[in-house]
Tab-separated table of C-alpha atoms and ligand atoms in Angstrom:
chain	number	residue	atom	x	y	z
X	217	MET	CA	-53.449	-126.938	-12.806
X	218	GLU	CA	-52.790	-129.327	-15.644
X	219	LEU	CA	-49.104	-129.552	-14.905
X	220	ASP	CA	-48.900	-133.217	-15.883
X	221	ILE	CA	-50.268	-132.488	-19.351
X	222	ILE	CA	-47.789	-129.667	-19.838
X	223	LYS	CA	-44.863	-131.783	-18.616
X	224	ARG	CA	-45.752	-134.582	-21.004
X	225	GLU	CA	-45.994	-132.232	-23.980
X	226	ASP	CA	-43.085	-129.963	-23.108
X	227	PRO	CA	-40.920	-131.086	-20.190
X	228	GLN	CA	-38.743	-127.976	-20.340
X	229	VAL	CA	-41.610	-125.541	-19.832
X	230	GLY	CA	-43.446	-127.919	-17.489
X	231	GLU	CA	-40.523	-128.256	-15.125
X	232	LEU	CA	-39.991	-124.511	-15.008
X	233	ILE	CA	-43.648	-123.972	-14.121
X	234	GLU	CA	-43.311	-126.607	-11.413
X	235	LYS	CA	-40.226	-124.825	-10.032
X	236	GLU	CA	-42.170	-121.567	-10.014
X	237	LEU	CA	-44.985	-123.240	-8.065
X	238	GLU	CA	-42.413	-124.366	-5.495
X	239	ARG	CA	-40.863	-120.898	-5.343
X	240	GLN	CA	-44.262	-119.365	-4.631
X	241	GLN	CA	-45.010	-122.007	-2.002
X	242	ASN	CA	-41.686	-121.666	-0.172
X	243	THR	CA	-41.019	-117.918	-0.137
X	244	ILE	CA	-42.722	-114.994	1.578
X	245	GLU	CA	-44.215	-112.795	-1.132
X	246	LEU	CA	-44.141	-109.136	-0.139
X	247	ILE	CA	-44.198	-107.575	-3.622
X	248	ALA	CA	-47.122	-105.190	-3.114
X	249	SER	CA	-48.522	-105.704	-6.610
X	250	GLU	CA	-48.663	-109.501	-6.457
X	251	ASN	CA	-51.156	-111.987	-5.090
X	252	PHE	CA	-52.328	-115.597	-5.356
X	253	THR	CA	-55.517	-116.242	-7.320
X	254	SER	CA	-57.902	-119.050	-6.559
X	255	GLU	CA	-57.462	-122.308	-8.423
X	256	ALA	CA	-60.799	-121.672	-10.180
X	257	ILE	CA	-59.443	-118.421	-11.590
X	258	MET	CA	-56.279	-120.112	-12.810
X	259	ALA	CA	-58.332	-122.923	-14.290
X	260	ALA	CA	-60.497	-120.448	-16.239
X	261	CYS	CA	-57.330	-118.971	-17.784
X	262	GLY	CA	-56.511	-122.387	-19.192
X	263	THR	CA	-59.818	-123.152	-20.902
X	264	VAL	CA	-61.095	-123.416	-24.489
X	265	LEU	CA	-62.074	-119.753	-24.293
X	266	THR	CA	-58.524	-118.967	-25.378
X	267	ASN	CA	-59.514	-120.297	-28.815
X	268	LYS	CA	-62.242	-117.736	-29.449
X	269	TYR	CA	-62.062	-114.473	-31.365
X	270	ALA	CA	-64.643	-111.961	-30.144
X	271	GLU	CA	-63.698	-108.516	-31.447
X	272	GLY	CA	-66.353	-105.986	-30.484
X	273	LYS	CA	-68.808	-105.969	-27.578
X	274	PRO	CA	-71.272	-108.617	-26.410
X	275	HIS	CA	-74.004	-109.004	-29.107
X	276	LYS	CA	-72.074	-106.660	-31.430
X	277	ARG	CA	-69.198	-108.854	-32.486
X	278	PHE	CA	-67.338	-109.080	-35.755
X	279	TYR	CA	-67.237	-112.882	-35.582
X	280	ASN	CA	-69.897	-115.539	-35.246
X	281	GLY	CA	-70.126	-118.152	-32.547
X	282	CYS	CA	-69.918	-115.677	-29.669
X	283	GLU	CA	-73.108	-116.686	-27.833
X	284	ASN	CA	-71.210	-118.156	-24.875
X	285	VAL	CA	-68.450	-115.587	-24.570
X	286	ASP	CA	-71.102	-112.843	-24.837
X	287	LYS	CA	-72.739	-114.167	-21.696
X	288	ILE	CA	-69.416	-114.564	-19.907
X	289	GLU	CA	-68.372	-111.006	-20.711
X	290	GLU	CA	-71.772	-109.663	-19.642
X	291	LEU	CA	-71.447	-111.498	-16.334
X	292	ALA	CA	-68.058	-109.888	-15.767
X	293	GLN	CA	-69.456	-106.447	-16.636
X	294	GLU	CA	-72.517	-106.782	-14.389
X	295	ARG	CA	-70.491	-108.086	-11.456
X	296	CYS	CA	-68.000	-105.254	-11.827
X	297	LYS	CA	-70.753	-102.596	-11.977
X	298	LYS	CA	-72.378	-103.993	-8.858
X	299	LEU	CA	-69.156	-104.442	-6.895
X	300	PHE	CA	-67.854	-100.927	-7.560
X	301	ASN	CA	-71.216	-99.197	-7.893
X	302	VAL	CA	-70.559	-97.747	-11.349
X	303	GLY	CA	-72.691	-97.272	-14.472
X	304	HIS	CA	-70.451	-98.918	-17.040
X	305	ALA	CA	-67.570	-101.381	-17.074
X	306	ASN	CA	-65.256	-102.363	-19.905
X	307	VAL	CA	-63.557	-105.601	-18.872
X	308	GLN	CA	-61.477	-106.012	-22.036
X	309	PRO	CA	-58.204	-104.132	-21.316
X	310	HIS	CA	-55.327	-106.618	-21.404
X	311	SER	CA	-53.551	-104.795	-18.578
X	312	GLY	CA	-53.713	-101.805	-16.264
X	313	ALA	CA	-51.416	-99.788	-18.506
X	314	GLN	CA	-53.714	-100.414	-21.483
X	315	ALA	CA	-56.765	-99.390	-19.455
X	316	ASN	CA	-55.012	-96.096	-18.729
X	317	MET	CA	-53.973	-95.713	-22.356
X	318	ALA	CA	-57.614	-96.082	-23.429
X	319	VAL	CA	-58.690	-93.291	-21.081
X	320	PHE	CA	-55.956	-91.045	-22.527
X	321	LEU	CA	-57.106	-91.911	-26.050
X	322	TYR	CA	-60.697	-91.005	-25.209
X	323	ALA	CA	-60.261	-88.039	-22.859
X	324	VAL	CA	-57.296	-86.044	-24.188
X	325	LYS	CA	-55.500	-85.210	-27.415
X	326	PRO	CA	-51.755	-85.430	-28.017
X	327	GLY	CA	-50.130	-82.278	-26.614
X	328	ASP	CA	-52.858	-81.700	-24.005
X	329	THR	CA	-51.812	-81.127	-20.421
X	330	VAL	CA	-52.227	-84.045	-18.001
X	331	MET	CA	-51.402	-84.143	-14.293
X	332	GLY	CA	-50.256	-87.282	-12.528
X	333	MET	CA	-48.093	-88.386	-9.641
X	334	ASP	CA	-44.381	-88.507	-10.353
X	335	LEU	CA	-43.013	-92.046	-10.791
X	336	SER	CA	-40.212	-91.603	-8.245
X	337	ASN	CA	-42.774	-90.342	-5.720
X	338	GLY	CA	-44.980	-93.415	-6.079
X	339	GLY	CA	-46.864	-92.799	-9.332
X	340	HIS	CA	-47.064	-95.296	-12.197
X	341	LEU	CA	-45.156	-95.262	-15.490
X	342	SER	CA	-48.428	-94.783	-17.363
X	343	HIS	CA	-49.183	-91.567	-15.446
X	344	GLY	CA	-46.759	-89.508	-17.509
X	345	SER	CA	-43.268	-90.955	-17.163
X	346	PRO	CA	-41.023	-89.692	-20.003
X	347	VAL	CA	-40.206	-93.281	-21.025
X	348	ASN	CA	-43.910	-94.194	-21.398
X	349	PHE	CA	-46.318	-93.198	-24.205
X	350	SER	CA	-48.121	-90.972	-21.668
X	351	GLY	CA	-45.009	-88.892	-21.143
X	352	MET	CA	-44.108	-88.837	-24.832
X	353	TYR	CA	-47.362	-87.587	-26.344
X	354	TYR	CA	-48.817	-85.353	-23.630
X	355	ASN	CA	-47.651	-82.319	-21.709
X	356	ILE	CA	-47.182	-83.825	-18.268
X	357	ILE	CA	-47.232	-81.863	-15.040
X	358	SER	CA	-46.239	-84.104	-12.137
X	359	TYR	CA	-47.084	-83.719	-8.498
X	360	GLY	CA	-45.240	-85.497	-5.718
X	361	VAL	CA	-45.399	-86.261	-2.027
X	362	ASP	CA	-43.936	-84.462	0.990
X	363	GLU	CA	-41.276	-85.848	3.388
X	364	ASN	CA	-44.022	-87.830	5.154
X	365	GLY	CA	-45.106	-89.481	1.942
X	366	CYS	CA	-48.384	-87.491	1.781
X	367	ILE	CA	-49.902	-85.818	-1.253
X	368	ASP	CA	-50.003	-82.064	-0.665
X	369	TYR	CA	-53.496	-81.332	-2.011
X	370	ASP	CA	-52.976	-77.557	-1.822
X	371	GLU	CA	-49.928	-77.994	-4.038
X	372	VAL	CA	-51.947	-80.147	-6.479
X	373	GLU	CA	-54.586	-77.415	-6.586
X	374	LYS	CA	-51.999	-74.710	-7.191
X	375	LEU	CA	-50.396	-76.700	-10.017
X	376	ALA	CA	-53.803	-77.391	-11.561
X	377	GLU	CA	-54.777	-73.714	-11.496
X	378	GLU	CA	-51.454	-72.740	-13.016
X	379	HIS	CA	-51.309	-75.374	-15.770
X	380	LYS	CA	-55.015	-76.041	-16.457
X	381	PRO	CA	-54.770	-79.772	-17.219
X	382	LYS	CA	-57.488	-81.530	-19.217
X	383	LEU	CA	-57.013	-84.700	-17.170
X	384	ILE	CA	-55.918	-85.248	-13.576
X	385	ILE	CA	-54.858	-88.708	-12.418
X	386	ALA	CA	-55.314	-89.781	-8.804
X	387	GLY	CA	-53.752	-93.103	-7.927
X	388	ALA	CA	-50.371	-94.659	-7.354
X	389	SER	CA	-48.223	-97.751	-7.208
X	390	ASN	CA	-46.435	-96.837	-4.021
X	391	TYR	CA	-48.557	-94.648	-1.772
X	392	SER	CA	-49.417	-95.732	1.753
X	393	LYS	CA	-52.024	-93.103	2.692
X	394	ILE	CA	-55.757	-92.901	2.026
X	395	ILE	CA	-56.416	-90.981	-1.221
X	396	ASP	CA	-58.939	-88.140	-0.954
X	397	PHE	CA	-60.869	-88.589	-4.221
X	398	LYS	CA	-63.439	-85.947	-3.224
X	399	ARG	CA	-60.705	-83.340	-2.919
X	400	PHE	CA	-59.246	-84.404	-6.277
X	401	ARG	CA	-62.661	-83.977	-7.906
X	402	GLU	CA	-63.066	-80.500	-6.415
X	403	ILE	CA	-59.694	-79.559	-7.887
X	404	ALA	CA	-60.621	-81.082	-11.265
X	405	ASP	CA	-63.940	-79.196	-11.307
X	406	LYS	CA	-62.200	-75.933	-10.496
X	407	VAL	CA	-60.102	-76.131	-13.663
X	408	GLY	CA	-62.536	-78.057	-15.886
X	409	ALA	CA	-60.466	-81.260	-15.979
X	410	TYR	CA	-61.532	-84.869	-16.113
X	411	LEU	CA	-60.566	-86.943	-13.098
X	412	MET	CA	-59.234	-90.462	-13.565
X	413	ALA	CA	-58.816	-92.623	-10.461
X	414	ASP	CA	-56.360	-95.463	-10.993
X	415	ILE	CA	-57.135	-97.931	-8.197
X	416	ALA	CA	-54.838	-100.701	-9.499
X	417	HIS	CA	-53.281	-101.168	-6.067
X	418	ILE	CA	-56.226	-100.536	-3.772
X	419	ALA	CA	-59.058	-102.163	-5.762
X	420	ALA	CA	-59.785	-104.813	-3.129
X	421	LEU	CA	-59.783	-102.264	-0.341
X	422	VAL	CA	-62.224	-100.103	-2.309
X	423	ALA	CA	-64.437	-103.098	-3.164
X	424	ALA	CA	-64.568	-104.114	0.491
X	425	GLY	CA	-65.190	-100.595	1.797
X	426	VAL	CA	-61.840	-100.461	3.589
X	427	HIS	CA	-60.712	-97.490	1.442
X	428	PRO	CA	-63.068	-94.697	0.269
X	429	SER	CA	-64.354	-95.296	-3.256
X	430	PRO	CA	-63.735	-92.931	-6.165
X	431	ALA	CA	-67.184	-93.853	-7.564
X	432	GLY	CA	-69.210	-90.679	-7.872
X	433	TYR	CA	-66.050	-88.548	-7.911
X	434	ALA	CA	-63.902	-89.833	-10.761
X	435	HIS	CA	-65.080	-89.603	-14.387
X	436	PHE	CA	-63.030	-92.716	-15.104
X	437	ILE	CA	-61.845	-95.460	-12.786
X	438	THR	CA	-59.160	-97.814	-14.012
X	439	THR	CA	-57.780	-100.841	-12.250
X	440	THR	CA	-55.739	-103.943	-12.638
X	441	THR	CA	-57.434	-107.182	-11.671
X	442	HIS	CA	-54.359	-109.072	-10.459
X	443	LYS	CA	-53.095	-107.005	-7.523
X	444	THR	CA	-55.098	-106.750	-4.287
X	445	LEU	CA	-58.248	-107.695	-6.245
X	446	ARG	CA	-56.728	-111.178	-6.626
X	447	GLY	CA	-57.936	-111.985	-10.130
X	448	PRO	CA	-56.122	-112.897	-13.363
X	449	ARG	CA	-53.642	-110.457	-14.932
X	450	GLY	CA	-55.647	-107.755	-16.681
X	451	GLY	CA	-57.333	-104.358	-16.560
X	452	ILE	CA	-60.807	-102.830	-16.283
X	453	ILE	CA	-62.172	-99.342	-17.025
X	454	MET	CA	-65.277	-98.018	-15.249
X	455	CYS	CA	-67.219	-94.863	-16.035
X	456	ASP	CA	-70.705	-93.354	-16.272
X	457	GLU	CA	-73.027	-94.196	-19.171
X	458	GLU	CA	-72.172	-90.789	-20.636
X	459	HIS	CA	-68.644	-91.925	-21.474
X	460	ALA	CA	-69.390	-95.615	-22.090
X	461	ALA	CA	-69.463	-95.614	-25.895
X	462	GLY	CA	-66.327	-93.474	-26.143
X	463	ILE	CA	-64.348	-95.595	-23.717
X	464	ASP	CA	-65.440	-98.813	-25.440
X	465	LYS	CA	-64.337	-97.405	-28.794
X	466	ALA	CA	-60.979	-96.380	-27.353
X	467	VAL	CA	-60.349	-99.965	-26.166
X	468	PHE	CA	-61.560	-101.515	-29.415
X	469	PRO	CA	-60.877	-100.629	-32.182
X	470	GLY	CA	-58.723	-97.836	-30.727
X	471	LEU	CA	-56.072	-99.928	-29.028
X	472	GLN	CA	-56.780	-103.619	-28.938
X	473	GLY	CA	-57.922	-106.393	-31.214
X	474	GLY	CA	-59.635	-109.486	-29.888
X	475	PRO	CA	-60.410	-109.546	-26.164
X	476	LEU	CA	-58.971	-112.353	-24.040
X	477	GLU	CA	-62.217	-114.137	-23.196
X	478	HIS	CA	-60.459	-116.777	-21.068
X	479	ILE	CA	-59.078	-113.958	-18.922
X	480	ILE	CA	-62.463	-112.206	-18.928
X	481	ALA	CA	-64.038	-115.427	-17.588
X	482	ALA	CA	-61.395	-115.447	-14.872
X	483	LYS	CA	-62.150	-111.770	-14.152
X	484	ALA	CA	-65.836	-112.692	-13.781
X	485	ILE	CA	-64.925	-115.347	-11.209
X	486	ALA	CA	-62.637	-112.916	-9.368
X	487	LEU	CA	-65.426	-110.326	-9.233
X	488	LYS	CA	-67.806	-112.941	-7.823
X	489	GLU	CA	-65.245	-113.899	-5.200
X	490	ALA	CA	-64.722	-110.227	-4.374
X	491	SER	CA	-68.437	-109.767	-3.631
X	492	GLU	CA	-68.485	-112.526	-1.015
X	493	PRO	CA	-68.213	-111.905	2.756
X	494	ALA	CA	-64.894	-113.790	2.990
X	495	PHE	CA	-63.335	-111.239	0.643
X	496	LYS	CA	-64.289	-108.381	2.936
X	497	GLU	CA	-62.550	-110.227	5.765
X	498	TYR	CA	-59.498	-110.707	3.544
X	499	ALA	CA	-59.371	-106.990	2.658
X	500	LYS	CA	-59.679	-105.974	6.312
X	501	GLN	CA	-56.964	-108.462	7.249
X	502	VAL	CA	-54.681	-107.078	4.512
X	503	VAL	CA	-54.778	-103.660	6.176
X	504	LYS	CA	-54.356	-105.147	9.666
X	505	ASN	CA	-51.388	-107.195	8.457
X	506	ALA	CA	-49.784	-104.195	6.742
X	507	LYS	CA	-50.126	-102.163	9.926
X	508	ALA	CA	-48.696	-105.036	12.001
X	509	LEU	CA	-45.712	-105.315	9.629
X	510	ALA	CA	-45.076	-101.548	9.717
X	511	GLN	CA	-45.328	-101.453	13.514
X	512	GLY	CA	-43.171	-104.555	13.849
X	513	LEU	CA	-40.456	-103.006	11.677
X	514	MET	CA	-40.532	-99.745	13.593
X	515	ASP	CA	-40.352	-101.667	16.887
X	516	GLU	CA	-37.159	-103.221	15.500
X	517	GLY	CA	-35.718	-99.769	14.848
X	518	MET	CA	-36.489	-99.574	11.130
X	519	ASP	CA	-37.845	-96.420	9.422
X	520	ILE	CA	-41.079	-96.534	7.430
X	521	VAL	CA	-41.858	-93.646	5.065
X	522	GLY	CA	-44.634	-91.599	6.654
X	523	GLY	CA	-44.310	-93.503	9.936
X	524	GLY	CA	-46.725	-96.297	8.992
X	525	THR	CA	-49.422	-97.267	6.527
X	526	GLU	CA	-53.143	-96.765	5.992
X	527	ASN	CA	-53.506	-99.382	3.270
X	528	HIS	CA	-51.775	-102.564	2.118
X	529	LEU	CA	-48.231	-101.327	1.523
X	530	MET	CA	-45.332	-99.347	2.920
X	531	THR	CA	-41.792	-98.313	2.034
X	532	LEU	CA	-38.902	-99.320	4.245
X	533	ASP	CA	-36.460	-96.379	4.361
X	534	LEU	CA	-32.877	-97.680	4.585
X	535	ARG	CA	-31.021	-94.374	4.592
X	536	LYS	CA	-30.043	-94.456	8.249
X	537	PHE	CA	-28.363	-97.849	7.747
X	538	ASN	CA	-26.451	-96.592	4.726
X	539	LYS	CA	-27.867	-99.478	2.715
X	540	THR	CA	-29.526	-99.346	-0.682
X	541	GLY	CA	-32.874	-100.763	-1.740
X	542	LYS	CA	-31.149	-102.773	-4.439
X	543	ASP	CA	-28.808	-104.517	-1.978
X	544	ILE	CA	-31.432	-105.180	0.667
X	545	ALA	CA	-33.973	-106.542	-1.855
X	546	ASN	CA	-31.243	-109.043	-2.845
X	547	VAL	CA	-30.466	-109.862	0.797
X	548	LEU	CA	-34.175	-110.440	1.440
X	549	GLU	CA	-34.295	-112.833	-1.492
X	550	LYS	CA	-31.533	-114.848	0.206
X	551	VAL	CA	-33.687	-115.206	3.319
X	552	GLY	CA	-36.746	-116.242	1.314
X	553	ILE	CA	-38.557	-112.912	1.184
X	554	THR	CA	-39.427	-111.405	-2.192
X	555	ALA	CA	-39.804	-107.616	-2.407
X	556	ASN	CA	-38.724	-104.842	-4.722
X	557	LYS	CA	-36.404	-101.879	-4.367
X	558	ASN	CA	-38.190	-98.541	-4.433
X	559	THR	CA	-37.316	-94.865	-4.142
X	560	VAL	CA	-38.113	-92.967	-0.934
X	561	PRO	CA	-39.227	-89.278	-1.085
X	562	ASN	CA	-36.241	-87.160	-2.218
X	563	ASP	CA	-34.162	-90.274	-2.681
X	564	PRO	CA	-30.426	-89.500	-2.987
X	565	GLN	CA	-29.949	-92.739	-4.990
X	566	SER	CA	-30.938	-93.395	-8.597
X	567	PRO	CA	-34.158	-95.329	-9.399
X	568	PHE	CA	-31.963	-98.353	-10.245
X	569	VAL	CA	-30.359	-98.330	-6.795
X	570	THR	CA	-32.822	-96.528	-4.453
X	571	SER	CA	-32.840	-96.181	-0.670
X	572	GLY	CA	-36.029	-98.092	-0.023
X	573	VAL	CA	-37.844	-101.389	-0.326
X	574	ARG	CA	-41.584	-101.543	-0.963
X	575	LEU	CA	-43.463	-104.111	1.123
X	576	GLY	CA	-47.074	-105.231	0.654
X	577	ALA	CA	-49.302	-107.487	2.717
X	578	ALA	CA	-51.895	-108.719	0.193
X	579	ALA	CA	-50.274	-111.953	-1.018
X	580	VAL	CA	-49.263	-113.231	2.421
X	581	THR	CA	-52.748	-112.410	3.725
X	582	THR	CA	-54.224	-114.586	0.985
X	583	ARG	CA	-52.156	-117.542	2.179
X	584	GLY	CA	-53.349	-116.995	5.736
X	585	PHE	CA	-50.763	-114.857	7.502
X	586	LYS	CA	-52.089	-113.023	10.561
X	587	GLU	CA	-50.680	-110.192	12.682
X	588	GLU	CA	-48.374	-112.421	14.740
X	589	ASP	CA	-46.873	-113.825	11.526
X	590	MET	CA	-46.264	-110.276	10.281
X	591	VAL	CA	-44.376	-109.500	13.491
X	592	GLU	CA	-42.119	-112.496	12.789
X	593	VAL	CA	-41.688	-111.283	9.178
X	594	ALA	CA	-40.700	-107.859	10.549
X	595	LYS	CA	-38.092	-109.458	12.802
X	596	ILE	CA	-36.664	-111.485	9.909
X	597	ILE	CA	-36.432	-108.367	7.723
X	598	ALA	CA	-34.816	-106.270	10.451
X	599	SER	CA	-32.257	-108.986	11.203
X	600	ALA	CA	-31.517	-109.387	7.493
X	601	VAL	CA	-30.850	-105.648	7.159
X	602	THR	CA	-28.482	-105.523	10.123
X	603	ALA	CA	-26.802	-108.898	9.466
X	604	SER	CA	-26.697	-108.593	5.687
X	605	ASP	CA	-23.021	-109.689	5.500
X	606	ASN	CA	-23.326	-112.669	7.842
X	607	GLU	CA	-24.008	-115.745	5.695
X	608	GLN	CA	-24.785	-118.016	8.664
X	609	ALA	CA	-27.241	-115.501	10.117
X	610	LEU	CA	-28.949	-115.235	6.728
X	611	LYS	CA	-29.208	-119.022	6.531
X	612	ASN	CA	-30.929	-119.142	9.910
X	613	LEU	CA	-33.331	-116.422	8.792
X	614	ARG	CA	-34.100	-118.456	5.661
X	615	GLU	CA	-35.131	-121.336	7.942
X	616	ARG	CA	-37.458	-119.037	9.868
X	617	SER	CA	-39.184	-117.740	6.742
X	618	LEU	CA	-39.582	-121.288	5.436
X	619	LYS	CA	-41.297	-122.224	8.702
X	620	LEU	CA	-43.819	-119.426	8.194
X	621	CYS	CA	-44.514	-120.674	4.666
X	622	GLN	CA	-45.036	-124.209	5.942
X	623	LYS	CA	-47.401	-122.904	8.631
X	624	HIS	CA	-49.545	-121.381	5.840
X	625	PRO	CA	-49.368	-123.753	2.875
X	626	LEU	CA	-50.231	-122.476	-0.566
X	627	TYR	CA	-51.891	-124.467	-3.373
X	628	LYS	CA	-51.233	-127.611	-1.355
X	629	ASP	CA	-53.587	-129.766	-3.377
X	630	MET	CA	-52.217	-128.629	-6.716
X	631	ARG	CA	-51.228	-131.605	-8.797
X	632	HIS	CA	-47.576	-131.829	-9.765
S	857	LIG	C1	-49.670	-101.874	-11.764
S	857	LIG	C2	-50.234	-100.554	-12.119
S	857	LIG	C3	-50.648	-100.278	-13.426
S	857	LIG	C4	-50.318	-101.152	-14.614
S	857	LIG	O1	-50.739	-102.400	-14.620
S	857	LIG	P1	-50.148	-103.472	-15.683
S	857	LIG	O2	-51.201	-104.523	-15.665
S	857	LIG	O3	-48.829	-103.880	-15.171
S	857	LIG	O4	-50.066	-102.792	-16.995
S	857	LIG	C5	-51.273	-99.067	-13.666
S	857	LIG	N1	-51.473	-98.190	-12.683
S	857	LIG	C6	-51.059	-98.408	-11.418
S	857	LIG	C7	-51.302	-97.381	-10.384
S	857	LIG	C8	-50.412	-99.592	-11.100
S	857	LIG	O5	-49.971	-99.792	-9.868
């Protein structure tokens, strides 16, 4: 990272970036949607590609001088198609939410009925929340999860038959079970709906074969590239050839202007990394680490929604301690653990307070944490919950989490 150059030009911004580097190095990152990219990926984001306008598709651009970015974007597309075994990939969406928006724009009309998972049950804002465009312009029917945090597929089927949606969304931001894409497709076929699989959270697990793939079941697959997939911030849409032209048109000119070719180059690198054997090991370790964390927490007397996890994340249920997600997320920050408050199924608290904390294992796995480290993390979390008012105890826990960070250094050769 060219931190020295930034600090010379703009010390204020440079020093804040340096502080952020130190924060990432010295805290345990359990936010389930975050990760640490390779230095090559970060470097690509800071290249001359940021200077280039390239509206359109490779070889069909509205500007000249695109011969290099054309090849970069094609590399990203080809690598994505191969990795996820799909017919077409649009690598231009600036984010996961914009990838989803493009599918809405292509597949449904304002006022049409769309089914998605309810936000407070683990769905994403862009799956029909009333405060998001998806909830404002479409007739949203939401499905949820049961007490064990499982999707009730019979209930989804019943709702679909009753409301006849044009689009069904399978995918979530806080769901710790395997998603049955085959069953979702059967339900979609029954009512003549399109199926969109949003694999933003589980993309790496799908790429590595650790979670069943929606390829062959979903008409559209959307993802972010910066969560488990460990690339730059951004989105991707995948589909069959049949929908390729329509999806491309929805992204540009439908929603976006010029694509971010520096980010697309970084996506290409991430997709290359994701096709290598070491990535498969990483994805497997993510699941092992998540399971070790869940088990460790339960061994310490904590409750996990659904009694464990089948993927990279889980929700700590704090109801029996009479503590809120908001308070405990702040306590965890004091002991050097970053996580976010999250609702539990049928949460008695508001979404701003909540009774749960979402915990993910992807970022710590990237920096080298193994099962025994996750057990120590579990012990730190459990002690922080029970000793949340004891400042000295929290200080000691902060020391323990710092030790774990020092055991697994992050970006240690980064110049600063
Ligand atoms: C994170 C997420 C998104 C949105 O991604 P952004 O890049 O933040 O817009 C969409 N869908 C799901 C399921 C997500 O978890």
